[in-house]
Coordinates of C-alpha atoms and ligand atoms in Angstrom, one line a residue:
M1 CA 0.0 0.0 0.0
S2 CA 1.2 3.5 -0.7
V3 CA 1.0 6.3 1.9
D4 CA -2.5 7.5 0.8
G5 CA -3.9 4.0 1.3
T6 CA -4.4 3.1 -2.4
L7 CA -3.2 -0.2 -3.6
N8 CA -0.1 -0.1 -5.7
Q9 CA -0.7 -0.6 -9.4
P10 CA 1.3 -3.5 -10.7
A11 CA 3.7 -1.1 -12.4
D12 CA 4.6 0.8 -9.3
F13 CA 7.9 0.7 -7.5
E14 CA 7.8 0.3 -3.8
H15 CA 10.2 2.0 -1.4
S16 CA 10.0 0.1 1.9
Y17 CA 13.8 0.4 2.6
S18 CA 14.1 4.1 1.6
E19 CA 11.1 4.7 3.9
L20 CA 13.3 3.8 6.9
G21 CA 14.9 7.2 6.4
Q22 CA 17.8 9.1 4.9
S23 CA 20.3 7.6 7.2
Y24 CA 19.8 4.4 5.2
V25 CA 19.2 5.8 1.7
V26 CA 20.0 9.3 0.5
P27 CA 17.9 10.5 -2.5
T28 CA 20.3 10.9 -5.4
S29 CA 19.6 11.4 -9.1
A30 CA 21.4 9.6 -11.9
T31 CA 23.7 11.7 -14.0
P32 CA 22.5 11.9 -17.7
V33 CA 24.7 10.3 -20.4
S34 CA 25.3 11.4 -24.0
S35 CA 23.9 8.7 -26.3
P36 CA 22.5 5.6 -24.6
R37 CA 22.3 2.4 -26.7
W38 CA 21.2 -1.1 -25.8
I39 CA 23.9 -3.7 -25.1
A40 CA 21.5 -6.3 -23.8
W41 CA 17.9 -6.7 -22.6
N42 CA 16.9 -9.7 -20.6
T43 CA 13.5 -10.8 -21.9
A44 CA 13.3 -13.9 -19.8
L45 CA 13.9 -12.0 -16.5
A46 CA 11.5 -9.2 -17.6
Q47 CA 8.9 -11.9 -17.9
E48 CA 9.7 -13.4 -14.6
L49 CA 9.4 -10.0 -13.0
Q50 CA 6.2 -9.2 -14.9
W51 CA 8.0 -6.0 -15.9
P52 CA 5.6 -3.7 -17.8
Q53 CA 5.7 -4.0 -21.6
P54 CA 6.1 -0.2 -22.2
W55 CA 9.2 -0.3 -20.0
S56 CA 10.8 -3.2 -21.9
H57 CA 13.4 -2.6 -24.6
S58 CA 11.6 0.7 -25.3
D59 CA 13.0 4.2 -25.7
E60 CA 11.4 5.1 -22.4
A61 CA 13.2 2.2 -20.7
L62 CA 16.5 3.1 -22.5
A63 CA 16.4 6.6 -21.1
A64 CA 15.3 5.6 -17.6
L65 CA 17.8 2.8 -17.2
A66 CA 20.7 5.0 -18.6
G67 CA 19.8 7.8 -16.2
N68 CA 18.4 10.2 -18.8
G69 CA 14.9 9.8 -17.6
Q70 CA 13.0 8.3 -14.7
F71 CA 10.2 5.8 -14.3
E72 CA 7.3 7.6 -12.7
S73 CA 7.2 5.8 -9.4
S74 CA 11.0 5.3 -9.0
R75 CA 12.8 7.2 -6.3
P76 CA 16.5 6.9 -6.9
G77 CA 18.8 6.8 -3.9
A78 CA 22.2 5.7 -2.6
S79 CA 22.4 3.3 0.3
V80 CA 25.1 3.5 3.0
Y81 CA 27.2 0.6 4.3
A82 CA 30.6 -0.2 5.8
G83 CA 32.7 -3.3 5.5
H84 CA 35.9 -5.2 6.1
Q85 CA 37.9 -5.0 2.9
F86 CA 40.6 -7.6 2.8
G87 CA 40.3 -7.8 6.6
S88 CA 40.5 -4.1 7.3
F89 CA 37.5 -2.2 8.6
N90 CA 36.3 0.7 6.4
P91 CA 33.8 2.6 8.4
Q92 CA 32.0 4.1 5.4
L93 CA 31.5 2.7 2.0
G94 CA 28.1 2.8 0.3
D95 CA 26.6 2.9 -3.1
G96 CA 29.4 4.9 -4.8
R97 CA 28.4 3.9 -8.3
A98 CA 25.0 2.3 -7.8
L99 CA 21.5 3.8 -7.4
L100 CA 18.5 2.0 -5.9
L101 CA 15.5 2.9 -8.1
G102 CA 13.1 1.1 -5.7
E103 CA 11.7 -2.3 -5.1
W104 CA 9.7 -4.4 -7.5
R105 CA 7.0 -6.9 -6.6
N106 CA 6.5 -9.8 -8.9
S107 CA 3.2 -11.8 -9.3
Q108 CA 4.2 -14.2 -6.6
G109 CA 4.5 -11.4 -4.1
G110 CA 8.3 -11.5 -4.0
L111 CA 10.1 -8.2 -3.5
C112 CA 13.4 -7.4 -5.2
D113 CA 15.6 -4.3 -5.6
I114 CA 16.1 -2.7 -9.0
Q115 CA 19.4 -1.0 -9.0
L116 CA 21.5 0.9 -11.6
K117 CA 25.2 0.3 -11.5
G118 CA 27.4 3.0 -13.1
A119 CA 24.8 5.8 -13.3
G120 CA 27.0 8.6 -11.9
P121 CA 28.4 9.9 -8.6
T122 CA 26.6 9.7 -5.3
P123 CA 27.3 11.0 -1.8
Y124 CA 29.2 7.8 -1.3
S125 CA 31.5 8.0 -4.3
R126 CA 34.5 9.0 -2.2
G127 CA 36.1 10.7 -5.1
G128 CA 35.2 8.0 -7.7
D129 CA 33.3 8.9 -10.8
G130 CA 30.3 6.6 -10.1
R131 CA 30.7 5.1 -13.6
S132 CA 31.6 1.7 -14.9
P133 CA 33.5 0.8 -18.0
V134 CA 31.7 -1.6 -20.4
G135 CA 34.0 -4.5 -19.5
P136 CA 32.8 -5.0 -15.9
V137 CA 29.2 -4.5 -17.0
V138 CA 29.5 -7.2 -19.7
R139 CA 31.2 -9.5 -17.2
E140 CA 28.5 -9.0 -14.6
Y141 CA 25.7 -9.5 -17.1
L142 CA 27.1 -12.7 -18.4
M143 CA 28.4 -14.2 -15.1
S144 CA 25.3 -13.4 -13.0
E145 CA 22.9 -14.8 -15.7
A146 CA 25.1 -17.9 -16.1
M147 CA 25.2 -18.5 -12.4
H148 CA 21.4 -18.3 -12.3
A149 CA 21.2 -20.9 -15.0
L150 CA 23.6 -23.1 -13.0
G151 CA 21.1 -22.9 -10.1
V152 CA 23.2 -20.7 -7.8
P153 CA 21.4 -18.0 -5.8
T154 CA 22.5 -14.7 -7.4
S155 CA 21.7 -11.1 -8.3
R156 CA 20.5 -10.9 -11.9
A157 CA 21.0 -8.6 -14.8
L158 CA 17.9 -7.0 -16.5
A159 CA 19.7 -4.7 -18.9
A160 CA 23.1 -3.4 -20.0
I161 CA 23.3 0.0 -21.8
A162 CA 26.2 1.7 -23.4
T163 CA 26.4 5.4 -22.3
G164 CA 28.3 6.8 -25.3
D165 CA 30.6 8.5 -22.8
P166 CA 34.2 7.5 -22.0
V167 CA 35.4 6.5 -18.6
Y168 CA 39.0 6.9 -17.7
R169 CA 40.8 4.1 -15.9
Q170 CA 44.3 2.9 -16.9
Q171 CA 43.1 4.0 -20.3
R172 CA 40.0 5.6 -21.9
E173 CA 37.2 3.0 -22.1
P174 CA 33.6 3.2 -23.2
G175 CA 31.1 3.5 -20.3
A176 CA 28.0 1.4 -19.5
V177 CA 25.2 1.0 -17.0
L178 CA 23.9 -2.3 -15.7
T179 CA 20.4 -2.8 -14.3
R180 CA 20.8 -5.2 -11.4
V181 CA 18.1 -7.1 -9.7
A182 CA 18.6 -8.7 -6.3
S183 CA 16.4 -10.0 -3.5
S184 CA 17.8 -7.0 -1.7
H185 CA 21.2 -5.3 -1.5
L186 CA 21.3 -5.3 2.3
R187 CA 24.8 -6.6 3.2
I188 CA 26.7 -7.7 6.2
G189 CA 28.4 -4.3 5.7
T190 CA 25.0 -2.5 6.0
V191 CA 24.6 -4.0 9.5
Q192 CA 28.3 -3.1 10.2
F193 CA 27.6 0.6 9.4
F194 CA 24.8 1.0 11.9
A195 CA 26.5 -1.3 14.5
M196 CA 30.0 0.0 14.3
T197 CA 30.1 3.4 12.6
R198 CA 26.9 4.6 14.1
R199 CA 27.4 2.7 17.4
G200 CA 24.0 1.0 17.2
E201 CA 21.9 4.0 16.2
G202 CA 19.3 2.8 13.7
L203 CA 20.5 -0.8 14.0
D204 CA 17.3 -2.2 15.5
E205 CA 15.2 -0.8 12.7
L206 CA 17.5 -2.2 10.1
V207 CA 17.6 -5.7 11.6
T208 CA 13.8 -5.8 12.1
Y209 CA 13.4 -4.7 8.5
A210 CA 15.9 -7.2 7.0
T211 CA 14.5 -10.1 9.0
E212 CA 10.9 -9.4 8.1
R213 CA 11.9 -8.9 4.4
H214 CA 14.0 -12.0 4.0
Y215 CA 13.2 -14.4 6.7
K216 CA 9.6 -13.8 7.7
A217 CA 8.5 -17.4 7.6
A218 CA 11.5 -18.4 9.8
L219 CA 10.7 -15.5 12.2
D220 CA 7.0 -16.6 12.5
T221 CA 8.0 -20.2 13.1
A222 CA 10.5 -19.2 15.8
R223 CA 8.1 -16.8 17.5
A224 CA 5.4 -19.5 17.6
Q225 CA 7.8 -21.5 19.8
D226 CA 9.3 -18.6 21.7
P227 CA 7.4 -15.3 21.5
K228 CA 10.4 -13.4 22.9
I229 CA 13.0 -14.6 20.3
T230 CA 14.6 -11.5 18.7
C231 CA 14.8 -10.6 15.0
A232 CA 18.6 -10.5 15.4
Q233 CA 18.8 -14.1 16.6
V234 CA 16.7 -15.3 13.7
L235 CA 18.5 -13.2 11.2
L236 CA 22.0 -14.4 12.3
D237 CA 20.9 -18.0 12.2
E238 CA 19.2 -17.7 8.8
V239 CA 22.1 -15.9 7.3
S240 CA 24.4 -18.6 8.6
K241 CA 22.3 -21.2 6.8
A242 CA 21.9 -19.1 3.6
L243 CA 25.7 -18.3 3.3
A244 CA 26.7 -21.9 4.1
A245 CA 24.5 -23.1 1.3
L246 CA 25.7 -20.4 -1.1
V247 CA 29.4 -21.0 -0.6
A248 CA 28.8 -24.8 -1.0
R249 CA 27.3 -24.1 -4.4
W250 CA 30.3 -22.1 -5.4
Q251 CA 32.7 -24.9 -4.4
G252 CA 30.6 -27.3 -6.3
I253 CA 31.0 -25.5 -9.6
G254 CA 34.5 -24.1 -9.3
F255 CA 33.4 -20.5 -8.9
I256 CA 35.9 -18.0 -7.4
H257 CA 34.2 -14.8 -6.2
G258 CA 37.4 -12.9 -5.8
V259 CA 36.4 -10.1 -3.4
L260 CA 34.7 -11.7 -0.4
N261 CA 34.7 -8.5 1.6
T262 CA 31.9 -8.2 4.1
D263 CA 30.3 -5.4 2.0
N264 CA 30.0 -7.9 -0.8
M265 CA 28.0 -10.5 1.2
L266 CA 24.2 -10.1 0.9
L267 CA 22.0 -11.0 3.9
C268 CA 19.6 -12.7 1.5
G269 CA 22.3 -15.2 0.5
Q270 CA 22.5 -14.3 -3.2
T271 CA 25.9 -14.0 -4.9
V272 CA 26.7 -10.3 -5.6
D273 CA 29.4 -8.1 -7.0
Y274 CA 30.9 -9.9 -10.0
G275 CA 34.2 -8.1 -10.0
P276 CA 37.4 -10.1 -10.5
C277 CA 35.5 -13.3 -10.3
A278 CA 36.2 -16.4 -12.5
F279 CA 35.5 -20.0 -13.0
M280 CA 38.4 -22.3 -12.6
D281 CA 39.6 -24.2 -15.7
R282 CA 42.4 -26.4 -14.3
F283 CA 41.7 -27.4 -10.7
S284 CA 43.8 -26.0 -7.9
A285 CA 42.6 -25.4 -4.4
G286 CA 44.8 -22.3 -4.1
R287 CA 43.6 -20.8 -7.4
V288 CA 43.3 -17.0 -7.3
F289 CA 42.5 -14.7 -10.3
S290 CA 42.0 -11.3 -8.7
S291 CA 44.8 -8.9 -9.5
I292 CA 44.3 -7.2 -6.1
D293 CA 44.3 -10.5 -4.0
S294 CA 48.1 -10.9 -3.9
G295 CA 48.0 -12.8 -0.6
G296 CA 45.4 -15.3 -1.9
R297 CA 43.0 -14.4 0.9
Y298 CA 40.1 -15.2 -1.3
A299 CA 41.6 -18.2 -3.1
F300 CA 39.1 -21.0 -4.1
G301 CA 39.8 -23.2 -1.2
N302 CA 39.6 -20.4 1.3
Q303 CA 36.1 -19.3 0.4
P304 CA 34.2 -21.4 3.0
G305 CA 36.5 -20.2 5.8
I306 CA 36.3 -16.6 4.7
V307 CA 32.5 -16.6 4.6
H308 CA 32.6 -18.2 8.1
W309 CA 34.8 -15.3 9.2
N310 CA 32.4 -12.8 7.6
L311 CA 29.5 -14.4 9.5
S312 CA 31.3 -13.9 12.8
V313 CA 31.6 -10.2 12.0
L314 CA 27.8 -10.1 11.5
A315 CA 27.4 -12.0 14.8
Q316 CA 29.5 -9.4 16.6
C317 CA 27.4 -6.5 15.2
L318 CA 24.1 -8.2 16.3
L319 CA 25.1 -9.1 19.8
P320 CA 23.4 -6.2 21.6
L321 CA 20.1 -7.0 19.8
I322 CA 20.2 -10.8 20.2
H323 CA 19.5 -10.9 24.0
T324 CA 19.4 -8.3 26.8
D325 CA 21.7 -10.6 28.8
E326 CA 25.2 -10.3 27.5
H327 CA 26.2 -13.9 28.2
T328 CA 23.1 -15.3 26.7
A329 CA 23.5 -13.2 23.6
L330 CA 27.1 -14.3 23.2
S331 CA 26.3 -18.0 23.6
L332 CA 23.3 -17.7 21.1
A333 CA 25.5 -15.9 18.6
Q334 CA 28.4 -18.3 19.0
G335 CA 25.9 -21.2 18.4
S336 CA 24.9 -19.8 15.0
V337 CA 28.5 -19.1 14.0
D338 CA 29.7 -22.5 15.2
R339 CA 27.0 -24.3 13.2
F340 CA 28.2 -22.7 10.0
P341 CA 30.9 -25.4 9.2
E342 CA 28.6 -28.3 9.7
R343 CA 25.9 -26.6 7.7
F344 CA 28.3 -26.0 4.9
S345 CA 29.6 -29.5 5.1
A346 CA 26.0 -31.0 4.9
V347 CA 25.1 -29.0 1.8
Y348 CA 28.5 -29.6 0.2
A349 CA 28.5 -33.3 0.9
A350 CA 25.0 -33.7 -0.6
L351 CA 26.1 -31.8 -3.6
L352 CA 29.3 -33.9 -4.0
A353 CA 27.2 -37.1 -3.6
A354 CA 25.1 -35.9 -6.6
K355 CA 28.1 -34.9 -8.6
F356 CA 29.8 -38.2 -8.1
G357 CA 26.6 -40.2 -8.7
L358 CA 26.3 -41.5 -5.2
E359 CA 23.1 -41.8 -3.3
A360 CA 24.7 -40.2 -0.3
M361 CA 28.2 -39.5 1.0
R362 CA 29.5 -41.9 3.6
E363 CA 32.1 -41.1 6.2
D364 CA 34.5 -43.6 4.6
D365 CA 34.1 -41.9 1.2
K366 CA 36.3 -39.0 2.3
P367 CA 39.7 -40.5 1.1
L368 CA 38.2 -41.3 -2.3
I369 CA 36.9 -37.8 -2.8
E370 CA 40.1 -36.2 -1.6
Q371 CA 42.1 -38.4 -3.9
F372 CA 40.0 -37.2 -6.9
F373 CA 40.8 -33.6 -6.2
Q374 CA 44.5 -34.4 -5.6
Q375 CA 44.5 -36.2 -8.9
L376 CA 43.0 -33.2 -10.8
E377 CA 45.5 -30.9 -9.2
Q378 CA 48.5 -33.2 -9.8
D379 CA 47.5 -33.8 -13.5
D380 CA 46.4 -30.2 -14.2
L381 CA 42.9 -31.4 -15.2
D382 CA 39.9 -29.2 -16.0
F383 CA 37.5 -29.1 -13.1
T384 CA 34.2 -28.8 -15.2
L385 CA 35.2 -31.4 -17.8
A386 CA 36.5 -33.9 -15.2
F387 CA 33.1 -34.0 -13.5
R388 CA 31.4 -34.2 -16.9
W389 CA 33.6 -37.1 -18.0
L390 CA 32.5 -39.0 -14.9
T391 CA 28.9 -38.2 -15.8
E392 CA 29.3 -39.6 -19.3
V393 CA 31.1 -42.7 -17.9
A394 CA 28.4 -43.3 -15.3
N395 CA 25.7 -42.9 -17.9
E396 CA 27.6 -44.8 -20.6
T397 CA 27.3 -41.9 -23.0
T398 CA 31.0 -41.2 -23.7
G399 CA 30.4 -42.4 -27.3
A400 CA 27.5 -40.1 -27.9
S401 CA 28.9 -36.9 -26.5
P402 CA 31.8 -34.6 -27.5
I403 CA 33.5 -35.3 -24.2
T404 CA 36.2 -37.6 -25.6
E405 CA 37.3 -34.8 -28.0
L406 CA 37.4 -32.3 -25.2
F407 CA 38.8 -34.1 -22.3
N408 CA 41.7 -36.5 -22.0
P409 CA 41.7 -38.2 -18.6
S410 CA 45.1 -38.9 -17.2
D411 CA 46.1 -42.5 -16.3
G412 CA 45.8 -41.5 -12.6
L413 CA 42.2 -40.3 -13.1
R414 CA 41.4 -43.5 -15.0
D415 CA 42.8 -45.6 -12.1
W416 CA 40.8 -43.5 -9.7
S417 CA 37.7 -43.9 -11.7
D418 CA 38.0 -47.7 -11.4
Q419 CA 37.8 -47.4 -7.6
W420 CA 34.9 -44.9 -8.0
S421 CA 33.0 -47.3 -10.3
Q422 CA 33.3 -50.0 -7.7
R423 CA 32.0 -47.6 -5.0
R424 CA 29.1 -46.8 -7.4
Q425 CA 28.2 -50.4 -8.1
A426 CA 25.3 -50.5 -5.7
S427 CA 24.1 -47.0 -6.9
S428 CA 20.8 -46.6 -8.8
T429 CA 20.5 -45.5 -12.4
E430 CA 18.7 -42.4 -11.0
S431 CA 21.9 -41.3 -9.3
A432 CA 23.7 -41.6 -12.6
A433 CA 21.0 -39.6 -14.3
R434 CA 21.1 -37.0 -11.5
M435 CA 24.8 -36.3 -12.4
Q436 CA 23.6 -34.8 -15.7
G437 CA 21.8 -32.1 -13.9
V438 CA 24.6 -31.1 -11.5
N439 CA 27.7 -31.4 -13.6
P440 CA 27.6 -28.7 -16.3
V441 CA 28.8 -29.0 -19.8
V442 CA 29.6 -25.3 -20.1
V443 CA 30.4 -22.7 -17.6
P444 CA 31.3 -19.0 -18.3
R445 CA 35.0 -19.6 -18.8
N446 CA 37.2 -16.6 -18.5
H447 CA 38.6 -16.6 -22.0
L448 CA 35.1 -16.6 -23.4
V449 CA 33.9 -13.8 -21.2
A450 CA 37.0 -11.9 -22.3
Q451 CA 36.0 -12.3 -26.0
A452 CA 32.6 -10.7 -25.2
I453 CA 34.3 -7.9 -23.4
D454 CA 36.8 -7.2 -26.2
A455 CA 34.0 -7.1 -28.7
A456 CA 31.8 -4.9 -26.6
E457 CA 34.7 -2.4 -26.2
N458 CA 34.4 -2.1 -29.9
E459 CA 30.6 -1.7 -29.8
D460 CA 30.0 -5.2 -31.0
Y461 CA 27.5 -7.0 -28.7
G462 CA 27.0 -10.1 -30.8
R463 CA 29.4 -12.3 -28.9
L464 CA 27.7 -11.4 -25.6
K465 CA 24.4 -12.5 -27.0
V466 CA 25.8 -15.8 -28.4
L467 CA 27.5 -16.6 -25.0
N468 CA 24.5 -15.5 -22.9
D469 CA 22.2 -17.8 -25.0
R470 CA 24.6 -20.7 -24.7
W471 CA 24.9 -20.4 -21.0
R472 CA 21.2 -20.6 -20.5
S473 CA 21.3 -24.4 -20.8
P474 CA 24.5 -25.4 -19.1
F475 CA 23.7 -29.0 -18.4
T476 CA 22.9 -30.1 -22.0
W477 CA 25.3 -30.7 -24.9
L478 CA 24.4 -28.5 -27.9
A479 CA 25.8 -28.2 -31.4
G480 CA 29.0 -26.1 -31.5
D481 CA 30.1 -27.2 -28.0
L482 CA 33.6 -28.0 -29.1
E483 CA 34.0 -24.2 -28.9
F484 CA 31.9 -23.4 -25.8
A485 CA 32.9 -26.3 -23.6
A486 CA 36.6 -26.4 -24.5
P487 CA 39.1 -25.2 -21.9
P488 CA 41.3 -22.3 -23.0
T489 CA 44.5 -23.0 -25.0
A490 CA 47.7 -21.9 -23.4
D491 CA 47.5 -18.7 -25.5
E492 CA 43.9 -18.0 -24.5
E493 CA 44.3 -18.7 -20.8
I494 CA 43.7 -15.7 -18.5
H495 CA 45.5 -15.7 -15.2
R496 CA 44.5 -12.4 -13.8
T497 CA 41.1 -10.6 -13.5
F498 CA 40.5 -7.0 -12.6
C499 CA 37.8 -5.3 -10.6
G500 CA 37.6 -2.8 -13.4
T501 CA 36.0 -0.2 -11.2
Ligands
AMP1 P1 33.4 -3.0 -4.9 O1 34.9 -3.3 -5.1 O2 32.6 -3.0 -6.1 O3 32.8 -3.8 -3.9 O4 33.4 -1.5 -4.4 C1 33.9 -1.0 -3.2 C2 33.4 0.4 -2.9 O5 33.9 1.3 -3.8 C3 31.9 0.5 -2.9 O6 31.5 1.4 -1.9 C4 31.7 1.1 -4.3 O7 30.5 1.9 -4.4 C5 32.9 2.0 -4.5 N1 33.2 2.2 -5.9 C6 33.7 1.3 -6.7 N2 33.9 1.9 -7.9 C7 33.5 3.2 -7.9 C8 33.4 4.2 -8.8 N3 33.8 4.1 -10.1 N4 33.0 5.4 -8.3 C9 32.6 5.6 -7.1 N5 32.6 4.6 -6.2 C10 33.1 3.4 -6.5
MG2 MG1 30.9 -4.1 -3.6

């Protein structure tokens, strides 16, 4: 309902978060651009959102999503947050190159944020230009949509628009704006801002808001048992579950986020901020791509531990709201933090069981699984294709798929697979079939994303469309997959990715 009591029309933005006040979101207009032009419009997502037809791929939409116009009911604003960046606390960050247009309610009643990324400076730009080069916009569009198709909770991309204006980084680059959709953009860093920078002022309102927005069902269930349970306690425990499940999904597909700072961790448990992220080609637990992660803090194998650490930061912020008694608060918070590893392990073990075609993971399977990863690392084998090879072996489809042309299993892996086949002997045909839905054929490999970026920098968006289309069905072989499923050649391989801010 809007303030005057009338029901929202389907095409109205809502502003529940901004209505908490300007200490949360500061009204800020987008800065107009010279000559906006479509890079991409996501028809499938627009349909899911029941996005109004007149606002879809129209001149009105182009203007509004580039920052040259405004949808009638939108109220652009910049949100504040703080965060630990590479372990150091920064008391004030915020939407420096992002604007929240408002919240959008889909037909199922779900609420999501609609945000422009790269639409000009805001009060939180800290000297930055508030803009984004086309490269990071293309990367985020492709990666977030591919992650969604792979079944990983993630922010989405509704549109990408070239601005016609240059941005200056190491060199002059064409600028672009992304329209990002997320369940919300509330972060661990948002809680940190009110808890740490504002010493608790406004924290209660934020925590109540976030819990009711994202974990209402869990709150109701908890309150039915214990009417005095606090939002903070429920929020922490639900975020513990959501982030444990999220990072388990990343580990299961070889995704490296690259900048797991607390300001890049959403309370709703979706992946956000596709900066220097990448999918691994050859497996290595220590794999790092980000040019700014020289210490390997956010290396592939460190991700579960880092997310656990980030959760402990959230717990610390929430302590005063969890319980009036300090000791009780501490023990409740510690409980949610301590349960993270077992929650992660439970989701990850179930996922691995599915990936290896096992009904369930047994305690005595551990050495076999560890040996598999050791073998991949030792023989420099491709993560995605190794799992797909097992899938084709289990389903006896190696002759009918391009896998043999793409993947050459080492002797060590073949020996390992004999042991694995023995372990699988009692497994059902369903467990083999299930492998096909969890072991993708294609993932957004770095060298392919780079091709789309190179083309887009020359105003050619054809490669983006081709790749985006291909990554919509990642679990099925399609014609032309020798190109899309192949690992990079030595020349094509990319070892470093950049934030590109
Ligand atoms: P990120 O690395 O994307 O997580 O961004 C870290 C912080 O820097 C956030 O507060 C961003 O809003 C801000 N930021 C990044 N790039 C820019 C930019 N070009 N202009 C202004 N602020 C930026
Ligand atoms: Mg960020």
